[in-house]
Every structure is written in C-alpha cells, then in structure tokens.
Amino acid sequence: MASVFHHFLLVLVFLDTHAAQPFCLPGCTCSEESFGRTLQCISVSLGKIPGNLSEEFKQVRIENSPLFEMPQGSFINMSTLEYLWLNFNNISVIHLGALEHLPELRELRLEGNRLCSVPWTAFRATPLLRVLDLKRNKIDALPELALQFLVSLTYLDLSSNRLTVVSRSVFLNWPAYLKRRQPDCGAGILSSLVVALHDNPWVCDCRLRGLVQFVKSITLPVILVNSYLICRGPLSKAGQLFHETELSTCMKPQISTPSANVTIRVGQNVTLRCLAQASPSPSIAWTYPLSMWREFDGLLGGKHLTPVLTSSTGEDTALSELAIPAAHLVDSGNYTCMASNSIGKSTLVISLHVQPAQALHAPDSLSIPSEGNAYIDLRVVKQTVHGILLEWLAVADTSEEEWFTLHIASDEAFRKEVVHIGPGINTYAVDNLLPGTKYKACLSLEDQPPHQGQCVVFVTGRDGGGLEAREHLLHVTVVLCVVLLAVPVGAYAWAAQGPCSCSKWVLCYCLHCRKAPSCPPAAPQCRDGSFREHPAVCDDGEGHIDTEGDKEKEGMEENS
C-alpha cells in the first residue's frame, strides 16, 4: 500500500512540473536567461506574430521570417516584455497601436526590414524605450517631432536608409537631447546619446544647412557612430564631407531675361531665354499660346519645337531656353517662364511679336511666301458610318480679321456643305453622310481656292446592314460547298464535267446573284478554300481616310 501511495506522489510531482513549464512555439527555442525567459524563432516560417505568447517572456526574437506587418494588439498579453528583436524580416507596416501593451519595452530592433515610414506617435506607449534600431530600411523622411515621445532613448540608429534632407529641429526637439543640454540638470551623470546617420543619400543643398551645422557643433554627451557623413548630391557637392561643405540659406527663385519683348518677322528662328537663381536649385517650365494644340499635335503653331534646354550656369543658377524655328504668326503671344523650388515659385512673361513679311520694307528683309496668306492645319478626329468630326487650326497672315470657308463635297453625293468660320482652333461635325462614300473636305481663306495641305479626303464606313447580308451570303456559300462535298463520288464526277467546278460554280453562282456574269468556260478541279477568294470575304466594310491622288485605292472602292 505504501508503495502504491509513493508512486502516486511521483506522478503528481511529474504532472505539476510539466504544468508549470510555459508553452514554446513549434520550431522555436525557449530558454532561461539572466533577465528572464526568452523566445527565439530564427528562420521559422511565421506569417504573423503569434497571438498566444506567454506573458512570462522577457525577450522575443523573431528573425528571417516572412513577417510583413506589426498589427495592432500584437502583444496584448505581454505587458512585461522588455526586448523585442524583429530583424531581417519583411516588415513594411507598423500599425499605430502595435506597441500599445508594451509599457516595459527597453529595446526595439527592426534592422533589415522594408519600412518606408514609422508611426512615431506610437512610441507614446513605450516611455522606457532606450534602444531603437532602424538601420537598413527604406525610411526617406524624418518629421520634426519624430523623437518627441522617445524621452528615455539613448541609442538611435537610422543608418543605411534613404534620408536625403532632415531638419536639425528633429534633434533640437528631442527631450533626451534637451535634458542633456541644460547646465543645471546634472548632465554629467546622464548617459551619452548615440546616433547613427551614416550611409544615407544626403542632398547637401540649403535644406540640409541646419543639420550640417548641427553635426559640426556636436559635442559630448552626443556621439555619432560615424562622424564622416558624406554628401551624395547635388553634383557640385557629391563626395564632400559634412565638415567640409558650406551651404547657403534657402531662397525663392528670382527670374530674369535678356529681353521681355521680342519682335521678329515671319520665318525667322527665335530663342526665348529665362535665367533663374534659387536655392535649392529650381525647376523651370514654360507655358505658351496654343499649348492645348501643341499637346494634340506635338507642334507649336504647326512648327516643330526643339526640346526646352535647361542647363546650370553656376551653383543654384539655371538657364532655360525655348527655341521656335521658322516662326509663324500663330506663334505670337505671351510665353510664361515658371521657376519653382521647395521655398516658392516665381513667374516671368516674355512677349513675342511675329510680324507679317509684307509689313517690313527693308531692302535686305527676308520675305517668306505663304500659301494663300494663311496657315491651316486640318485633320479628321472621328469618323462613323454617317458622319465625320473635323478639327483644325487656321490663322491668317494679315493684321485684319479674316474668315475661312469649309467645303465638304463628294462626286457621288448631291449634298455639298459650305460653312464660314472665324480663325483659331475649331471643330465641326457633319452628319447624314452616305455610307461607303468618298468625301473631300477643304479649308481655305475666304473664297480663295484651297492649296496643297488644306484638304483631307475620307471615306465613310460601310453600312452595318450590308455587312450582315454579305456575311449571310458567305454562310450560305460555305454550307453549299459542304453539301456538295458530301454527295456521292459519282455525282461529284458528274458535276465536275459541267461548265463549272465546285469552286468556280460557287463563284459563278455568287457573282450571278450580284452582277450575273457569264460562267467561265474552264472547269479546273475543286480546291480546298477556293471560296475564300470571293469578294464578299475580302470586304471588311470599315471606313478609312484616303489621300489625294491615290488612284489605286479609288478604283478598288468603286469596284466594291
């Protein structure tokens, strides 16, 4: 009896021991360290942070796992967690409430993830955080109040990110830094602040001037892990150390031009120039008359524009040139140069006056003849079976207001359209046209005959009903050939002796339905697919735009 009771006690002790041991995730290791119990999950395929972790863990280390976010409430049962290492995962999102239940957190390490930004206000829930490691991420911005809730932080690593410009206010507003700058607060007994900012693509222009001055003035108790911070841009500063560069103050663009009023004659080349001085370096853009038309055509006033050339003439100075070859009257107007940077924007207007050639009577003046004393650019925008939409730009080479005449006519249709319209950009829609009919539209100055390039020839689309009838005829033809191919061999031989073979008979029959031609005398053998050469199959019935003088296409259209 005593032996049985002894064994019973051993079982109870065994069960009690195993019940007291905390749960450990499969594939992970749990251990007891000097600071408490630790969970390590290295190279374990975890899609998310486990939600059933024991609250006895003091350290959680999950690395080389496909974690992609830190959601809200991830550590709701771990209020005593002090060390959280989530290095070399795929974390790209930290939700605002991800750290809500970690009041005892001392270290947060997120090296080698894919973070582009950090919700800095989330650190309000971790007042005891001393180490924040964010190196080797993709962080490209640092707000001025980013560190305001990191009151106990002593180590901040932002190296190997994508920071280009950071204000020194980020550090001047850092409570831990301000505490150590006060002379009467015993800063000597406080631990140093260690900051890592190296290996970022710093752009050393006026926006970085404050940070450069801050780095130059850093003294104990602030320590840089690597004090050799290097400029990556702009090109004039690339490769320079922060301690060697001198940056100017930021300045809104100031624009100037050699001439704000330019007068030329028709046919001359002209280049408009805009000089902008700003810090940081400005970007320059142009707006000019008929810009909508240029977007439509890739031209300005019908003339090809050379690309806008912008070059740097010195530090924080840019020269932009807009070239207009063979200027036309339509190129006259106000050209606006706009220079902008992060500080502001400035504009400058340059007036271009293009005079008609006959207005200049100098003996050595260059006279450019014009076709009909007008510039006309006519095109078809939209085309249907019964209508057409035309768009054009028309400008007269005279100082007086002129009118233009639009003619739309066809040799096959009795209707002729004559419209009188003023100059400029216009659109005109014509409907109730005949389907499958060739038309010619011309635009000329007043009653003058149109010149070359002032007309467009188009053909309206085929009627859908006609297409359906032809498709039905083709279907009957195919069925008929199938029936003929299915008759006995004797009947096929008898048919072959007739005046038409299978293919020719079908062709003859179809042509008889349309124009009743005579049957061909020869009777070649039936070949597979010979009916595909039937005119009804080749006619696609789509409307198209023609060009003047294309006789071959006209003949094909008349035969159809």
Short mmCIF file of C-alpha atoms in Angstrom, two decimals, residues 51-547:
data_model
loop_
_atom_site.label_atom_id
_atom_site.label_comp_id
_atom_site.label_asym_id
_atom_site.label_seq_id
_atom_site.Cartn_x
_atom_site.Cartn_y
_atom_site.Cartn_z
CA GLY A 51 -1.07 35.86 -30.57
CA ASN A 52 -0.78 33.18 -27.85
CA LEU A 53 2.65 34.06 -26.49
CA SER A 54 3.14 33.69 -22.78
CA GLU A 55 3.27 36.84 -20.68
CA GLU A 56 6.31 35.47 -18.85
CA PHE A 57 8.64 36.16 -21.81
CA LYS A 58 11.08 39.00 -21.26
CA GLN A 59 12.63 38.77 -24.71
CA VAL A 60 11.10 37.78 -28.08
CA ARG A 61 13.40 37.35 -31.05
CA ILE A 62 11.86 36.57 -34.47
CA GLU A 63 14.29 36.86 -37.39
CA ASN A 64 14.47 35.76 -41.05
CA SER A 65 10.73 35.14 -41.21
CA PRO A 66 8.18 36.34 -43.78
CA LEU A 67 6.56 38.78 -41.34
CA PHE A 68 5.19 41.77 -43.27
CA GLU A 69 3.50 43.88 -40.57
CA MET A 70 3.17 44.66 -36.88
CA PRO A 71 -0.61 44.84 -36.39
CA GLN A 72 -2.49 46.45 -33.56
CA GLY A 73 -2.72 44.29 -30.44
CA SER A 74 0.18 42.03 -31.44
CA PHE A 75 1.49 41.87 -27.86
CA ILE A 76 -1.70 42.28 -25.87
CA ASN A 77 -0.71 39.61 -23.27
CA MET A 78 2.96 40.60 -22.92
CA SER A 79 2.98 43.63 -20.66
CA THR A 80 6.32 42.57 -19.09
CA LEU A 81 8.23 42.22 -22.41
CA GLU A 82 11.48 44.21 -22.35
CA TYR A 83 13.36 43.18 -25.52
CA LEU A 84 11.73 42.82 -28.93
CA TRP A 85 14.01 41.89 -31.83
CA LEU A 86 12.38 41.59 -35.26
CA ASN A 87 15.45 41.87 -37.52
CA PHE A 88 15.70 40.78 -41.18
CA ASN A 89 12.04 40.13 -41.83
CA ASN A 90 9.78 41.73 -44.48
CA ILE A 91 8.01 44.19 -42.20
CA SER A 92 6.78 47.18 -44.20
CA VAL A 93 3.94 48.40 -41.96
CA ILE A 94 3.81 49.22 -38.26
CA HIS A 95 0.26 49.99 -37.19
CA LEU A 96 -0.32 52.89 -34.84
CA GLY A 97 -1.37 50.68 -31.92
CA ALA A 98 1.22 47.93 -32.41
CA LEU A 99 3.12 48.92 -29.21
CA GLU A 100 0.13 49.75 -27.01
CA HIS A 101 0.63 46.92 -24.49
CA LEU A 102 4.42 47.15 -24.04
CA PRO A 103 4.98 49.68 -21.23
CA GLU A 104 8.16 47.89 -20.06
CA LEU A 105 9.84 47.71 -23.50
CA ARG A 106 13.54 48.69 -23.38
CA GLU A 107 14.80 47.64 -26.84
CA LEU A 108 13.14 47.54 -30.26
CA ARG A 109 15.33 46.29 -33.10
CA LEU A 110 13.96 46.31 -36.67
CA GLU A 111 17.13 46.09 -38.75
CA GLY A 112 16.92 44.91 -42.35
CA ASN A 113 13.18 45.26 -42.94
CA ARG A 114 11.26 47.23 -45.57
CA LEU A 115 9.97 50.18 -43.59
CA CYS A 116 9.48 53.39 -45.58
CA SER A 117 7.98 55.26 -42.64
CA VAL A 118 7.42 54.83 -38.91
CA PRO A 119 4.39 55.92 -36.84
CA TRP A 120 6.46 57.95 -34.39
CA THR A 121 3.48 58.75 -32.14
CA ALA A 122 3.22 55.01 -31.39
CA PHE A 123 6.20 55.41 -29.05
CA ARG A 124 3.96 57.26 -26.63
CA ALA A 125 3.15 53.78 -25.25
CA THR A 126 6.85 52.91 -24.61
CA PRO A 127 8.20 55.60 -22.25
CA LEU A 128 11.11 53.36 -21.09
CA LEU A 129 12.46 52.59 -24.58
CA ARG A 130 16.23 53.09 -24.64
CA VAL A 131 17.35 51.44 -27.90
CA LEU A 132 15.70 51.94 -31.31
CA ASP A 133 17.48 50.23 -34.19
CA LEU A 134 16.06 51.06 -37.65
CA LYS A 135 19.12 50.62 -39.85
CA ARG A 136 18.96 49.04 -43.33
CA ASN A 137 15.35 50.03 -44.05
CA LYS A 138 13.86 52.39 -46.65
CA ILE A 139 12.96 55.35 -44.46
CA ASP A 140 13.12 58.54 -46.54
CA ALA A 141 11.69 61.20 -44.23
CA LEU A 142 12.03 62.25 -40.59
CA PRO A 143 9.36 64.65 -39.22
CA GLU A 144 10.49 67.48 -36.98
CA LEU A 145 8.67 66.00 -33.96
CA ALA A 146 9.61 62.39 -34.67
CA LEU A 147 11.56 61.97 -31.39
CA GLN A 148 9.27 63.87 -29.04
CA PHE A 149 7.95 60.70 -27.28
CA LEU A 150 11.33 58.95 -27.05
CA VAL A 151 12.17 60.60 -23.74
CA SER A 152 14.40 57.77 -22.44
CA LEU A 153 16.12 56.88 -25.72
CA THR A 154 19.92 56.71 -25.63
CA TYR A 155 20.66 54.85 -28.90
CA LEU A 156 19.09 55.72 -32.27
CA ASP A 157 20.28 54.04 -35.47
CA LEU A 158 18.98 55.44 -38.77
CA SER A 159 21.97 54.45 -40.91
CA SER A 160 21.68 52.86 -44.36
CA ASN A 161 18.24 54.27 -45.09
CA ARG A 162 17.07 56.72 -47.79
CA LEU A 163 17.22 60.01 -45.91
CA THR A 164 18.13 62.96 -48.15
CA VAL A 165 17.11 66.02 -46.12
CA VAL A 166 16.50 66.23 -42.35
CA SER A 167 15.93 69.35 -40.30
CA ARG A 168 18.06 69.89 -37.22
CA SER A 169 14.80 70.62 -35.39
CA VAL A 170 14.36 66.84 -35.19
CA PHE A 171 17.18 66.74 -32.64
CA LEU A 172 16.59 70.14 -31.08
CA ASN A 173 13.06 68.97 -30.17
CA TRP A 174 14.28 65.66 -28.75
CA PRO A 175 13.57 65.68 -24.98
CA ALA A 176 16.56 63.43 -24.26
CA TYR A 177 18.87 65.90 -26.03
CA LEU A 178 17.33 68.95 -24.36
CA LYS A 179 17.75 67.32 -20.95
CA ARG A 180 21.47 66.89 -21.52
CA ARG A 181 21.87 70.43 -22.80
CA GLN A 182 20.61 72.01 -19.58
CA PRO A 183 23.60 73.04 -17.46
CA ASP A 184 21.85 72.75 -14.09
CA CYS A 185 20.38 69.24 -14.51
CA GLY A 186 23.47 67.21 -13.80
CA ALA A 187 24.08 66.26 -17.43
CA GLY A 188 27.39 64.71 -16.40
CA ILE A 189 25.69 61.78 -14.68
CA LEU A 190 23.39 61.07 -17.63
CA SER A 191 24.44 58.51 -20.24
CA SER A 192 25.54 59.70 -23.67
CA LEU A 193 23.23 59.84 -26.66
CA VAL A 194 24.49 57.67 -29.54
CA VAL A 195 23.13 58.48 -33.00
CA ALA A 196 23.89 56.77 -36.34
CA LEU A 197 23.13 58.74 -39.53
CA HIS A 198 25.77 57.49 -41.99
CA ASP A 199 25.21 55.77 -45.35
CA ASN A 200 22.21 57.86 -46.35
CA PRO A 201 21.95 59.67 -49.74
CA TRP A 202 22.24 63.17 -48.25
CA VAL A 203 21.45 66.06 -50.61
CA CYS A 204 23.65 68.91 -49.46
CA ASP A 205 21.72 71.99 -50.50
CA CYS A 206 20.27 74.79 -48.40
CA ARG A 207 17.63 72.48 -46.88
CA LEU A 208 20.36 70.48 -45.16
CA ARG A 209 22.19 73.55 -43.89
CA GLY A 210 20.77 73.26 -40.37
CA LEU A 211 21.69 69.57 -39.99
CA VAL A 212 25.20 70.19 -41.32
CA GLN A 213 25.69 72.95 -38.76
CA PHE A 214 24.28 70.67 -36.05
CA VAL A 215 26.70 67.85 -36.96
CA LYS A 216 29.64 70.28 -36.95
CA SER A 217 28.69 71.53 -33.48
CA ILE A 218 28.03 68.13 -31.86
CA THR A 219 29.92 67.62 -28.62
CA LEU A 220 29.54 65.31 -25.66
CA PRO A 221 27.25 63.88 -24.45
CA VAL A 222 26.05 63.35 -28.07
CA ILE A 223 28.11 60.84 -30.06
CA LEU A 224 27.86 59.97 -33.76
CA VAL A 225 28.60 56.34 -34.58
CA ASN A 226 30.27 57.58 -37.77
CA SER A 227 31.03 61.29 -37.90
CA TYR A 228 32.10 61.18 -41.56
CA LEU A 229 28.76 61.95 -43.14
CA ILE A 230 29.11 62.31 -46.93
CA CYS A 231 27.04 64.34 -49.43
CA ARG A 232 25.51 62.31 -52.25
CA GLY A 233 24.12 65.29 -54.16
CA PRO A 234 23.88 67.71 -55.84
CA LEU A 235 26.61 67.02 -58.36
CA SER A 236 28.68 70.02 -57.23
CA LYS A 237 28.73 68.69 -53.64
CA ALA A 238 28.86 64.94 -54.26
CA GLY A 239 31.57 63.24 -52.21
CA GLN A 240 32.14 66.14 -49.80
CA LEU A 241 32.11 65.58 -46.05
CA PHE A 242 29.64 67.50 -43.91
CA HIS A 243 32.54 69.13 -42.10
CA GLU A 244 33.98 70.44 -45.39
CA THR A 245 30.86 71.83 -47.07
CA GLU A 246 29.41 75.31 -46.79
CA LEU A 247 25.74 75.72 -47.62
CA SER A 248 23.84 78.92 -48.37
CA THR A 249 20.48 79.89 -47.00
CA CYS A 250 17.37 78.91 -48.91
CA MET A 251 15.98 81.42 -51.40
CA LYS A 252 12.85 81.67 -53.52
CA PRO A 253 13.54 81.72 -57.30
CA GLN A 254 14.41 85.07 -58.85
CA ILE A 255 13.90 85.21 -62.63
CA SER A 256 15.40 87.46 -65.27
CA THR A 257 15.56 87.53 -69.08
CA PRO A 258 17.70 89.42 -71.62
CA SER A 259 14.55 90.75 -73.28
CA ALA A 260 10.93 90.64 -72.13
CA ASN A 261 9.65 91.90 -75.54
CA VAL A 262 10.84 90.16 -78.70
CA THR A 263 9.81 91.21 -82.21
CA ILE A 264 10.68 89.14 -85.29
CA ARG A 265 9.29 88.60 -88.78
CA VAL A 266 7.62 85.55 -90.19
CA GLY A 267 10.03 82.68 -90.92
CA GLN A 268 12.80 83.71 -88.53
CA ASN A 269 14.11 81.47 -85.76
CA VAL A 270 13.85 82.73 -82.21
CA THR A 271 15.04 81.51 -78.81
CA LEU A 272 13.46 82.75 -75.60
CA ARG A 273 15.69 82.69 -72.52
CA CYS A 274 14.86 82.55 -68.84
CA LEU A 275 17.53 82.76 -66.11
CA ALA A 276 16.52 81.59 -62.61
CA GLN A 277 18.53 81.95 -59.42
CA ALA A 278 17.34 80.00 -56.38
CA SER A 279 18.41 77.76 -53.53
CA PRO A 280 17.77 74.87 -53.71
CA SER A 281 18.17 74.71 -57.49
CA PRO A 282 14.92 75.46 -59.29
CA SER A 283 12.99 73.52 -61.88
CA ILE A 284 11.75 75.54 -64.87
CA ALA A 285 8.66 75.04 -67.01
CA TRP A 286 7.11 77.02 -69.85
CA THR A 287 3.52 77.80 -70.83
CA TYR A 288 2.77 79.47 -74.13
CA PRO A 289 -0.06 80.22 -76.58
CA LEU A 290 -1.94 77.30 -78.12
CA SER A 291 -0.44 74.89 -75.62
CA MET A 292 -3.51 72.67 -75.96
CA TRP A 293 -2.97 72.47 -79.68
CA ARG A 294 0.66 71.55 -79.17
CA GLU A 295 -0.35 68.72 -76.83
CA PHE A 296 -2.69 67.47 -79.56
CA ASP A 297 -0.22 67.72 -82.41
CA GLY A 298 3.24 67.76 -80.87
CA LEU A 299 3.74 71.10 -82.63
CA LEU A 300 3.55 74.76 -81.77
CA GLY A 301 1.82 76.73 -84.49
CA GLY A 302 2.43 73.82 -86.84
CA LYS A 303 6.21 74.13 -86.34
CA HIS A 304 8.32 71.50 -84.64
CA LEU A 305 9.72 72.72 -81.35
CA THR A 306 13.19 71.75 -80.22
CA PRO A 307 13.10 70.41 -76.65
CA VAL A 308 13.35 73.00 -73.91
CA LEU A 309 17.01 73.11 -72.95
CA THR A 310 17.78 73.76 -69.28
CA SER A 311 21.39 74.00 -68.13
CA SER A 312 23.20 75.01 -64.97
CA THR A 313 25.32 78.13 -65.33
CA GLY A 314 26.54 78.07 -61.75
CA GLU A 315 25.64 76.93 -58.28
CA ASP A 316 21.91 77.50 -57.67
CA THR A 317 21.51 79.09 -61.13
CA ALA A 318 19.68 77.60 -64.11
CA LEU A 319 19.19 78.83 -67.68
CA SER A 320 16.22 77.61 -69.70
CA GLU A 321 15.91 78.17 -73.46
CA LEU A 322 12.80 77.67 -75.59
CA ALA A 323 13.58 77.56 -79.32
CA ILE A 324 10.94 78.23 -82.00
CA PRO A 325 12.13 77.53 -85.56
CA ALA A 326 10.61 79.33 -88.56
CA ALA A 327 8.19 81.41 -86.52
CA HIS A 328 4.67 81.94 -87.83
CA LEU A 329 2.04 84.49 -86.92
CA VAL A 330 0.36 81.88 -84.76
CA ASP A 331 3.45 81.82 -82.53
CA SER A 332 2.79 85.36 -81.31
CA GLY A 333 1.73 85.73 -77.71
CA ASN A 334 2.90 85.72 -74.09
CA TYR A 335 5.31 82.98 -73.05
CA THR A 336 5.46 82.38 -69.29
CA CYS A 337 8.58 81.02 -67.62
CA MET A 338 7.85 79.41 -64.24
CA ALA A 339 10.69 78.60 -61.82
CA SER A 340 9.94 76.76 -58.59
CA ASN A 341 11.69 75.05 -55.71
CA SER A 342 10.71 73.90 -52.22
CA ILE A 343 10.65 77.50 -50.97
CA GLY A 344 8.34 79.05 -53.56
CA LYS A 345 7.56 79.86 -57.20
CA SER A 346 8.16 82.84 -59.48
CA THR A 347 6.98 83.63 -62.99
CA LEU A 348 8.16 85.87 -65.82
CA VAL A 349 6.26 86.75 -69.01
CA ILE A 350 8.07 87.20 -72.33
CA SER A 351 6.01 88.74 -75.15
CA LEU A 352 6.75 87.50 -78.67
CA HIS A 353 5.52 89.56 -81.65
CA VAL A 354 5.70 87.95 -85.09
CA GLN A 355 5.10 90.48 -87.88
CA PRO A 356 3.89 89.64 -91.39
CA ALA A 357 6.60 89.62 -94.03
CA GLN A 358 4.93 92.38 -96.10
CA ALA A 359 4.98 94.71 -93.09
CA LEU A 360 8.76 95.05 -93.35
CA HIS A 361 10.09 97.04 -96.32
CA ALA A 362 13.81 96.95 -95.65
CA PRO A 363 15.76 96.04 -98.83
CA ASP A 364 17.54 93.17 -97.13
CA SER A 365 14.44 91.81 -95.39
CA LEU A 366 13.61 88.13 -95.78
CA SER A 367 10.14 87.51 -97.21
CA ILE A 368 8.62 84.13 -96.56
CA PRO A 369 5.84 83.35 -99.05
CA SER A 370 2.72 81.90 -97.51
CA GLU A 371 0.17 79.63 -99.10
CA GLY A 372 -2.97 81.69 -99.55
CA ASN A 373 -1.79 84.14 -96.84
CA ALA A 374 -2.94 81.71 -94.16
CA TYR A 375 -1.73 78.83 -92.05
CA ILE A 376 -4.18 75.91 -91.99
CA ASP A 377 -3.89 72.54 -90.27
CA LEU A 378 -6.91 70.29 -90.92
CA ARG A 379 -7.45 66.76 -89.67
CA VAL A 380 -10.14 64.12 -89.12
CA VAL A 381 -10.73 63.48 -85.42
CA LYS A 382 -13.59 60.96 -85.51
CA GLN A 383 -15.29 59.03 -88.28
CA THR A 384 -18.52 57.00 -88.37
CA VAL A 385 -20.73 55.40 -90.99
CA HIS A 386 -22.88 58.51 -91.47
CA GLY A 387 -20.72 61.31 -90.07
CA ILE A 388 -17.35 62.94 -89.58
CA LEU A 389 -15.74 65.21 -86.95
CA LEU A 390 -13.14 67.68 -88.23
CA GLU A 391 -10.71 69.79 -86.21
CA TRP A 392 -8.39 72.49 -87.47
CA LEU A 393 -6.18 75.43 -86.63
CA ALA A 394 -6.46 78.39 -89.01
CA VAL A 395 -4.57 81.68 -88.76
CA ALA A 396 -4.39 84.44 -91.38
CA ASP A 397 -1.12 86.20 -92.18
CA THR A 398 -2.74 89.61 -92.02
CA SER A 399 -3.38 92.05 -89.25
CA GLU A 400 -7.08 92.25 -90.14
CA GLU A 401 -9.56 89.63 -89.03
CA GLU A 402 -10.24 87.15 -91.81
CA TRP A 403 -12.83 84.41 -92.31
CA PHE A 404 -12.33 80.89 -93.53
CA THR A 405 -14.54 78.71 -95.71
CA LEU A 406 -15.00 74.99 -95.16
CA HIS A 407 -16.15 72.92 -98.18
CA ILE A 408 -17.35 69.32 -97.87
CA ALA A 409 -18.41 67.61 -101.08
CA SER A 410 -18.50 64.30 -102.91
CA ASP A 411 -18.75 63.29 -106.55
CA GLU A 412 -21.25 60.56 -105.64
CA ALA A 413 -23.48 62.63 -103.35
CA PHE A 414 -25.54 65.66 -104.30
CA ARG A 415 -25.04 67.33 -100.92
CA LYS A 416 -22.33 70.00 -100.63
CA GLU A 417 -21.54 71.63 -97.29
CA VAL A 418 -20.22 75.24 -97.18
CA VAL A 419 -19.51 76.82 -93.78
CA HIS A 420 -17.92 80.19 -92.96
CA ILE A 421 -15.93 80.15 -89.68
CA GLY A 422 -13.53 82.53 -87.99
CA PRO A 423 -9.83 81.87 -87.27
CA GLY A 424 -8.41 79.84 -84.40
CA ILE A 425 -8.94 76.28 -83.18
CA ASN A 426 -12.30 74.92 -84.27
CA THR A 427 -14.20 71.68 -84.55
CA TYR A 428 -17.08 70.88 -86.89
CA ALA A 429 -19.32 67.82 -87.04
CA VAL A 430 -21.08 66.68 -90.22
CA ASP A 431 -23.77 64.01 -90.12
CA ASN A 432 -26.26 62.44 -92.54
CA LEU A 433 -23.47 61.47 -94.94
CA LEU A 434 -23.81 58.49 -97.24
CA PRO A 435 -22.14 55.30 -96.02
CA GLY A 436 -19.21 53.92 -98.01
CA THR A 437 -18.79 57.22 -99.87
CA LYS A 438 -15.67 59.22 -100.61
CA TYR A 439 -15.75 62.86 -99.50
CA LYS A 440 -13.32 65.75 -99.69
CA ALA A 441 -13.12 68.49 -97.06
CA CYS A 442 -11.13 71.68 -97.76
CA LEU A 443 -10.49 74.79 -95.67
CA SER A 444 -9.37 78.00 -97.36
CA LEU A 445 -9.12 81.70 -96.68
CA GLU A 446 -12.42 83.37 -97.62
CA ASP A 447 -13.24 82.46 -101.25
CA GLN A 448 -9.71 81.55 -102.33
CA PRO A 449 -9.15 78.08 -103.77
CA PRO A 450 -7.52 75.67 -101.31
CA HIS A 451 -3.81 74.94 -101.59
CA GLN A 452 -1.95 71.72 -101.05
CA GLY A 453 -2.21 70.52 -97.47
CA GLN A 454 -5.51 72.34 -96.87
CA CYS A 455 -7.73 69.40 -97.86
CA VAL A 456 -8.39 65.97 -96.45
CA VAL A 457 -10.06 63.07 -98.25
CA PHE A 458 -12.01 60.48 -96.27
CA VAL A 459 -14.37 57.58 -96.88
CA THR A 460 -17.31 56.97 -94.57
CA GLY A 461 -17.79 53.50 -93.09
CA ARG A 462 -19.86 50.74 -94.64
CA ASP A 463 -23.47 50.26 -93.62
CA GLY A 464 -23.80 47.55 -90.97
CA GLY A 465 -26.86 46.06 -92.69
CA GLY A 466 -24.89 45.45 -95.88
CA LEU A 467 -22.21 43.67 -93.90
CA GLU A 468 -24.78 41.38 -92.31
CA ALA A 469 -26.19 40.46 -95.76
CA ARG A 470 -22.73 39.63 -97.05
CA GLU A 471 -21.91 37.56 -94.01
CA HIS A 472 -25.19 35.67 -94.55
CA LEU A 473 -24.26 35.09 -98.19
CA LEU A 474 -20.84 33.78 -97.14
CA HIS A 475 -22.50 31.43 -94.66
CA VAL A 476 -24.81 30.03 -97.39
CA THR A 477 -21.81 29.60 -99.69
CA VAL A 478 -19.87 27.61 -97.09
CA VAL A 479 -22.88 25.39 -96.34
CA LEU A 480 -23.41 24.80 -100.06
CA CYS A 481 -19.80 23.70 -100.55
CA VAL A 482 -20.11 21.33 -97.58
CA VAL A 483 -23.25 19.78 -99.09
CA LEU A 484 -21.57 19.37 -102.46
CA LEU A 485 -18.53 17.72 -100.85
CA ALA A 486 -20.86 15.29 -99.06
CA VAL A 487 -22.59 13.92 -102.22
CA PRO A 488 -21.56 10.50 -103.67
CA VAL A 489 -18.44 10.25 -105.76
CA GLY A 490 -20.43 9.58 -108.94
CA ALA A 491 -22.45 12.71 -108.54
CA TYR A 492 -19.27 14.68 -107.83
CA ALA A 493 -17.71 13.33 -111.05
CA TRP A 494 -20.83 14.30 -112.97
CA ALA A 495 -20.70 17.78 -111.56
CA ALA A 496 -17.02 18.07 -112.46
CA GLN A 497 -17.85 17.56 -116.14
CA GLY A 498 -20.14 20.57 -116.15
CA PRO A 499 -19.13 24.09 -117.16
CA CYS A 500 -18.00 24.95 -113.62
CA SER A 501 -16.02 23.11 -110.97
CA CYS A 502 -17.07 23.23 -107.32
CA SER A 503 -15.13 26.37 -106.59
CA LYS A 504 -15.89 28.04 -109.89
CA TRP A 505 -19.55 27.02 -109.68
CA VAL A 506 -19.88 28.66 -106.29
CA LEU A 507 -18.06 31.74 -107.53
CA CYS A 508 -20.21 31.81 -110.62
CA TYR A 509 -23.38 31.45 -108.58
CA CYS A 510 -22.42 34.19 -106.16
CA LEU A 511 -21.40 36.57 -108.92
CA HIS A 512 -24.66 35.81 -110.71
CA CYS A 513 -26.51 36.86 -107.56
CA ARG A 514 -24.66 40.19 -107.61
CA LYS A 515 -23.91 41.08 -111.25
CA ALA A 516 -24.99 37.97 -113.26
CA PRO A 517 -21.73 37.45 -115.21
CA SER A 518 -21.22 34.59 -117.65
CA CYS A 519 -19.88 31.30 -116.31
CA PRO A 520 -16.18 30.65 -117.07
CA PRO A 521 -15.61 28.02 -119.75
CA ALA A 522 -12.86 26.17 -117.95
CA ALA A 523 -13.58 23.61 -115.29
CA PRO A 524 -10.48 23.20 -113.04
CA GLN A 525 -10.52 20.89 -110.06
CA CYS A 526 -12.16 21.92 -106.80
CA ARG A 527 -9.51 23.10 -104.29
CA ASP A 528 -10.00 23.49 -100.57
CA GLY A 529 -10.53 27.05 -99.52
CA SER A 530 -11.01 28.36 -103.06
CA PHE A 531 -14.16 30.16 -101.96
CA ARG A 532 -12.06 32.35 -99.71
CA GLU A 533 -11.16 34.46 -102.71
CA HIS A 534 -14.78 35.54 -103.01
CA PRO A 535 -15.06 39.34 -102.95
CA ALA A 536 -17.60 39.17 -100.11
CA VAL A 537 -14.96 37.72 -97.82
CA CYS A 538 -12.30 40.32 -98.57
CA ASP A 539 -14.54 43.36 -97.98
CA ASP A 540 -14.09 44.44 -94.36
CA GLY A 541 -16.55 47.31 -94.67
CA GLU A 542 -14.51 49.65 -92.46
CA GLY A 543 -14.33 53.35 -93.26
CA HIS A 544 -10.89 54.86 -93.83
CA ILE A 545 -9.15 58.12 -94.55
CA ASP A 546 -7.76 58.47 -98.06
CA THR A 547 -5.21 60.85 -99.53
#
